[in-house]
């Protein structure tokens, strides 16, 4: 489990294909002393397992499923990535509960300057919109953020990014048409599951009505 608070910007050193997917090697200075083989590391919000650690880098084995569901498959040598280690039981939960399970890849469709802040609008698969609510939490490339507005008509939402977040994460490298990893708030999915299980125990019509309600 993670918090969505990026601890370091690492840099991709190499990407090598193998039978399981790709071996991605990342350089790290601040977090590397704490990384051991089998540790979980969030790379742009996707939970990966360290399979090798050197004096200056760590390597993760990214399987085909992760390559298909995230932006990790498009990483290239020299590219910067957001890094976060798994949450300790004694750590503060400064962001929100983040699993490191990417639900969708969204695309930035607009970036506007608003004073010192940046308004970023992201388009997603319409199936994810029911989990995205105004003033709710969402994770973008491993960053815990608050949704500023929701536009259901075109399956998009807007974020207001403060300068510190913009400058200290890979958002500083993003532009219109960039793709980003998205993890919706898991609490919404738990609630949906509880509601559907209750409806199923009742009758099929209730399930259909509930599904229609959630998608509206």
CSV table of C-alpha atoms in Angstrom, one decimal:
chain,number,residue,atom,x,y,z
A,1,UNK,CA,0.0,0.0,0.0
A,2,UNK,CA,1.1,3.5,-0.8
A,3,UNK,CA,0.1,7.1,0.0
A,4,UNK,CA,0.4,8.9,-3.3
A,5,UNK,CA,3.1,11.1,-2.0
A,6,UNK,CA,6.1,11.0,-4.4
A,7,UNK,CA,9.3,10.6,-2.5
A,8,UNK,CA,11.8,10.9,-5.4
A,9,UNK,CA,12.0,11.4,-9.1
A,10,UNK,CA,14.1,8.5,-10.5
A,11,UNK,CA,15.4,8.1,-14.0
A,12,UNK,CA,15.1,5.1,-16.3
A,13,UNK,CA,18.5,3.7,-17.1
A,14,UNK,CA,17.6,0.8,-19.3
A,15,UNK,CA,14.6,-1.2,-20.6
A,16,UNK,CA,15.2,-4.8,-21.8
A,17,UNK,CA,12.6,-7.2,-23.1
A,18,UNK,CA,12.4,-10.8,-21.9
A,19,UNK,CA,10.0,-13.7,-21.9
A,20,UNK,CA,8.0,-12.3,-18.9
A,21,UNK,CA,7.8,-8.8,-20.2
A,22,UNK,CA,10.4,-6.1,-19.6
A,23,UNK,CA,13.2,-5.5,-17.1
A,24,UNK,CA,13.2,-1.9,-16.2
A,25,UNK,CA,16.2,-0.4,-14.5
A,26,UNK,CA,15.8,2.8,-12.6
A,27,UNK,CA,18.4,5.0,-10.9
A,28,UNK,CA,17.7,6.3,-7.4
A,29,UNK,CA,19.6,8.3,-4.8
A,30,UNK,CA,17.3,9.0,-1.9
A,31,UNK,CA,15.3,5.8,-1.8
A,32,UNK,CA,17.8,3.2,-3.0
A,33,UNK,CA,19.4,2.6,0.5
A,34,UNK,CA,15.9,1.4,1.6
A,35,UNK,CA,15.2,-0.9,-1.4
A,36,UNK,CA,15.9,-4.6,-1.1
A,37,UNK,CA,15.1,-7.4,-3.4
A,38,UNK,CA,11.4,-8.3,-3.3
A,39,UNK,CA,10.4,-4.8,-2.0
A,40,UNK,CA,7.4,-3.1,-3.6
A,41,UNK,CA,8.1,0.2,-5.4
A,42,UNK,CA,5.5,2.4,-7.1
A,43,UNK,CA,6.8,3.6,-10.4
A,44,UNK,CA,4.5,6.2,-11.8
A,45,UNK,CA,1.8,4.7,-9.6
A,46,UNK,CA,2.2,1.1,-10.7
A,47,UNK,CA,3.3,-1.3,-7.9
A,48,UNK,CA,6.4,-3.2,-9.0
A,49,UNK,CA,8.7,-5.7,-7.3
A,50,UNK,CA,12.5,-5.1,-7.1
A,51,UNK,CA,14.3,-8.2,-8.5
A,52,UNK,CA,17.8,-6.7,-8.4
A,53,UNK,CA,19.5,-3.9,-6.6
A,54,UNK,CA,22.9,-2.3,-7.5
A,55,UNK,CA,25.0,0.5,-6.0
A,56,UNK,CA,23.0,3.1,-7.9
A,57,UNK,CA,20.0,1.4,-9.4
A,58,UNK,CA,17.2,-1.1,-8.9
A,59,UNK,CA,15.5,-3.4,-11.5
A,60,UNK,CA,11.9,-4.5,-11.7
A,61,UNK,CA,10.3,-7.2,-13.7
A,62,UNK,CA,7.3,-5.7,-15.4
A,63,UNK,CA,5.0,-8.5,-16.6
A,64,UNK,CA,2.9,-8.3,-19.8
A,65,UNK,CA,-0.3,-7.5,-17.9
A,66,UNK,CA,1.2,-4.4,-16.4
A,67,UNK,CA,2.7,-3.4,-19.7
A,68,UNK,CA,-0.7,-3.6,-21.3
A,69,UNK,CA,-2.6,-1.8,-18.5
A,70,UNK,CA,-0.2,1.0,-17.7
A,71,UNK,CA,2.2,3.5,-19.3
A,72,UNK,CA,5.2,1.4,-18.2
A,73,UNK,CA,5.4,-0.2,-21.6
A,74,UNK,CA,6.3,3.1,-23.2
A,75,UNK,CA,9.1,4.0,-20.8
A,76,UNK,CA,12.4,4.8,-22.5
A,77,UNK,CA,16.0,5.3,-21.2
A,78,UNK,CA,16.5,8.7,-19.7
A,79,UNK,CA,12.8,9.2,-18.9
A,80,UNK,CA,12.0,10.5,-15.4
A,81,UNK,CA,9.6,8.5,-13.2
A,82,UNK,CA,7.8,9.1,-9.9
A,83,UNK,CA,8.9,6.8,-7.1
A,84,UNK,CA,7.4,5.8,-3.7
A,85,UNK,CA,8.2,2.9,-1.4
A,86,UNK,CA,5.4,0.9,0.2
A,87,UNK,CA,3.9,2.4,3.3
A,88,UNK,CA,5.2,1.3,6.8
A,89,UNK,CA,2.7,0.7,9.6
A,90,UNK,CA,4.2,3.7,11.5
A,91,UNK,CA,4.1,6.1,8.5
A,92,UNK,CA,1.7,9.0,8.2
A,93,UNK,CA,-1.0,8.6,5.6
A,94,UNK,CA,-0.5,12.0,4.1
A,95,UNK,CA,-2.2,11.4,0.8
A,96,UNK,CA,-4.9,8.7,0.6
A,97,UNK,CA,-4.9,4.9,0.4
A,98,UNK,CA,-3.2,3.9,-2.9
A,99,UNK,CA,-2.8,0.3,-3.9
A,100,UNK,CA,-0.5,0.7,-6.9
A,101,UNK,CA,-3.1,-1.0,-9.1
A,102,UNK,CA,-3.6,1.1,-12.2
A,103,UNK,CA,-7.2,1.1,-13.3
A,104,UNK,CA,-6.9,3.0,-16.5
A,105,UNK,CA,-4.6,5.1,-18.7
A,106,UNK,CA,-5.9,8.6,-19.2
A,107,UNK,CA,-4.9,11.3,-21.7
A,108,UNK,CA,-4.3,14.9,-20.8
A,109,UNK,CA,-6.5,17.0,-23.1
A,110,UNK,CA,-5.9,20.5,-21.6
A,111,UNK,CA,-3.4,22.4,-19.4
A,112,UNK,CA,-4.2,25.9,-18.3
A,113,UNK,CA,-2.3,28.3,-16.0
A,114,UNK,CA,-4.4,29.8,-13.3
A,115,UNK,CA,-2.4,32.1,-11.2
A,116,UNK,CA,0.5,30.0,-9.8
A,117,UNK,CA,-1.5,26.8,-10.3
A,118,UNK,CA,-2.1,24.5,-13.3
A,119,UNK,CA,-5.5,23.3,-14.3
A,120,UNK,CA,-5.1,19.9,-15.9
A,121,UNK,CA,-8.0,18.1,-17.7
A,122,UNK,CA,-7.7,14.4,-18.2
A,123,UNK,CA,-10.0,12.2,-20.4
A,124,UNK,CA,-10.6,8.6,-19.2
A,125,UNK,CA,-12.6,5.5,-20.1
A,126,UNK,CA,-16.3,6.3,-19.4
A,127,UNK,CA,-16.5,3.2,-17.2
A,128,UNK,CA,-14.2,4.9,-14.6
A,129,UNK,CA,-16.3,8.1,-14.3
A,130,UNK,CA,-18.6,6.7,-11.7
A,131,UNK,CA,-15.6,6.4,-9.3
A,132,UNK,CA,-14.5,10.0,-9.9
A,133,UNK,CA,-16.2,12.7,-7.8
A,134,UNK,CA,-15.7,16.3,-7.3
A,135,UNK,CA,-13.4,16.9,-4.3
A,136,UNK,CA,-12.7,13.2,-4.1
A,137,UNK,CA,-9.2,11.6,-4.2
A,138,UNK,CA,-7.5,10.2,-7.3
A,139,UNK,CA,-4.0,9.0,-8.2
A,140,UNK,CA,-2.3,10.3,-11.3
A,141,UNK,CA,1.1,8.7,-12.1
A,142,UNK,CA,1.4,7.8,-8.4
A,143,UNK,CA,0.5,11.3,-7.2
A,144,UNK,CA,-2.4,11.6,-4.7
A,145,UNK,CA,-4.6,14.5,-6.0
A,146,UNK,CA,-8.0,16.0,-5.4
A,147,UNK,CA,-10.5,16.2,-8.2
A,148,UNK,CA,-11.4,19.9,-8.8
A,149,UNK,CA,-14.3,19.2,-11.3
A,150,UNK,CA,-15.9,16.4,-13.2
A,151,UNK,CA,-17.3,16.6,-16.8
A,152,UNK,CA,-19.3,13.4,-17.3
A,153,UNK,CA,-20.5,14.4,-20.8
A,154,UNK,CA,-17.0,13.8,-22.3
A,155,UNK,CA,-15.7,11.4,-19.6
A,156,UNK,CA,-13.1,13.8,-18.2
A,157,UNK,CA,-12.1,15.5,-15.0
A,158,UNK,CA,-10.0,18.5,-13.9
A,159,UNK,CA,-7.2,18.8,-11.4
A,160,UNK,CA,-5.8,21.9,-9.8
A,161,UNK,CA,-2.0,21.4,-9.4
A,162,UNK,CA,0.0,23.6,-7.0
A,163,UNK,CA,3.5,24.7,-8.0
A,164,UNK,CA,5.2,22.4,-5.5
A,165,UNK,CA,3.5,19.3,-6.9
A,166,UNK,CA,4.1,20.4,-10.5
A,167,UNK,CA,7.8,21.0,-9.9
A,168,UNK,CA,8.6,17.9,-7.8
A,169,UNK,CA,6.9,15.2,-9.8
A,170,UNK,CA,6.9,14.1,-13.4
A,171,UNK,CA,3.9,16.3,-14.1
A,172,UNK,CA,6.5,18.9,-15.0
A,173,UNK,CA,7.3,16.8,-18.1
A,174,UNK,CA,3.7,16.2,-19.2
A,175,UNK,CA,1.9,18.1,-21.9
A,176,UNK,CA,-1.4,17.9,-23.9
A,177,UNK,CA,-1.9,14.4,-25.3
A,178,UNK,CA,0.5,12.8,-22.7
A,179,UNK,CA,-0.8,9.6,-21.3
A,180,UNK,CA,-0.9,9.1,-17.5
A,181,UNK,CA,-1.6,6.2,-15.1
A,182,UNK,CA,-4.9,6.5,-13.2
A,183,UNK,CA,-6.0,4.7,-10.0
A,184,UNK,CA,-9.4,5.6,-8.7
A,185,UNK,CA,-10.2,5.7,-5.0
A,186,UNK,CA,-10.6,2.0,-3.8
A,187,UNK,CA,-13.3,3.1,-1.3
A,188,UNK,CA,-15.8,3.7,-4.2
A,189,UNK,CA,-15.2,0.2,-5.5
A,190,UNK,CA,-15.8,-1.4,-2.1
A,191,UNK,CA,-19.1,0.5,-1.7
A,192,UNK,CA,-20.2,-0.5,-5.2
A,193,UNK,CA,-19.4,-4.1,-4.4
A,194,UNK,CA,-21.4,-4.0,-1.2
A,195,UNK,CA,-24.4,-2.5,-2.9
A,196,UNK,CA,-24.4,-5.0,-5.8
A,197,UNK,CA,-24.1,-8.0,-3.4
A,198,UNK,CA,-27.1,-6.7,-1.5
A,199,UNK,CA,-29.0,-6.2,-4.7
A,200,UNK,CA,-28.2,-9.7,-5.9
A,201,UNK,CA,-29.6,-11.2,-2.7
A,202,UNK,CA,-32.7,-9.2,-3.3
A,203,UNK,CA,-33.6,-9.6,-7.0
A,204,UNK,CA,-32.3,-9.1,-10.5
A,205,UNK,CA,-34.4,-6.0,-11.1
A,206,UNK,CA,-32.7,-4.2,-8.2
A,207,UNK,CA,-29.3,-5.1,-9.6
A,208,UNK,CA,-30.3,-3.6,-13.0
A,209,UNK,CA,-31.7,-0.4,-11.4
A,210,UNK,CA,-28.6,0.0,-9.2
A,211,UNK,CA,-26.2,-0.4,-12.2
A,212,UNK,CA,-28.2,2.2,-14.1
A,213,UNK,CA,-28.1,4.5,-11.2
A,214,UNK,CA,-24.3,4.2,-10.7
A,215,UNK,CA,-23.6,4.9,-14.4
A,216,UNK,CA,-25.8,8.0,-14.5
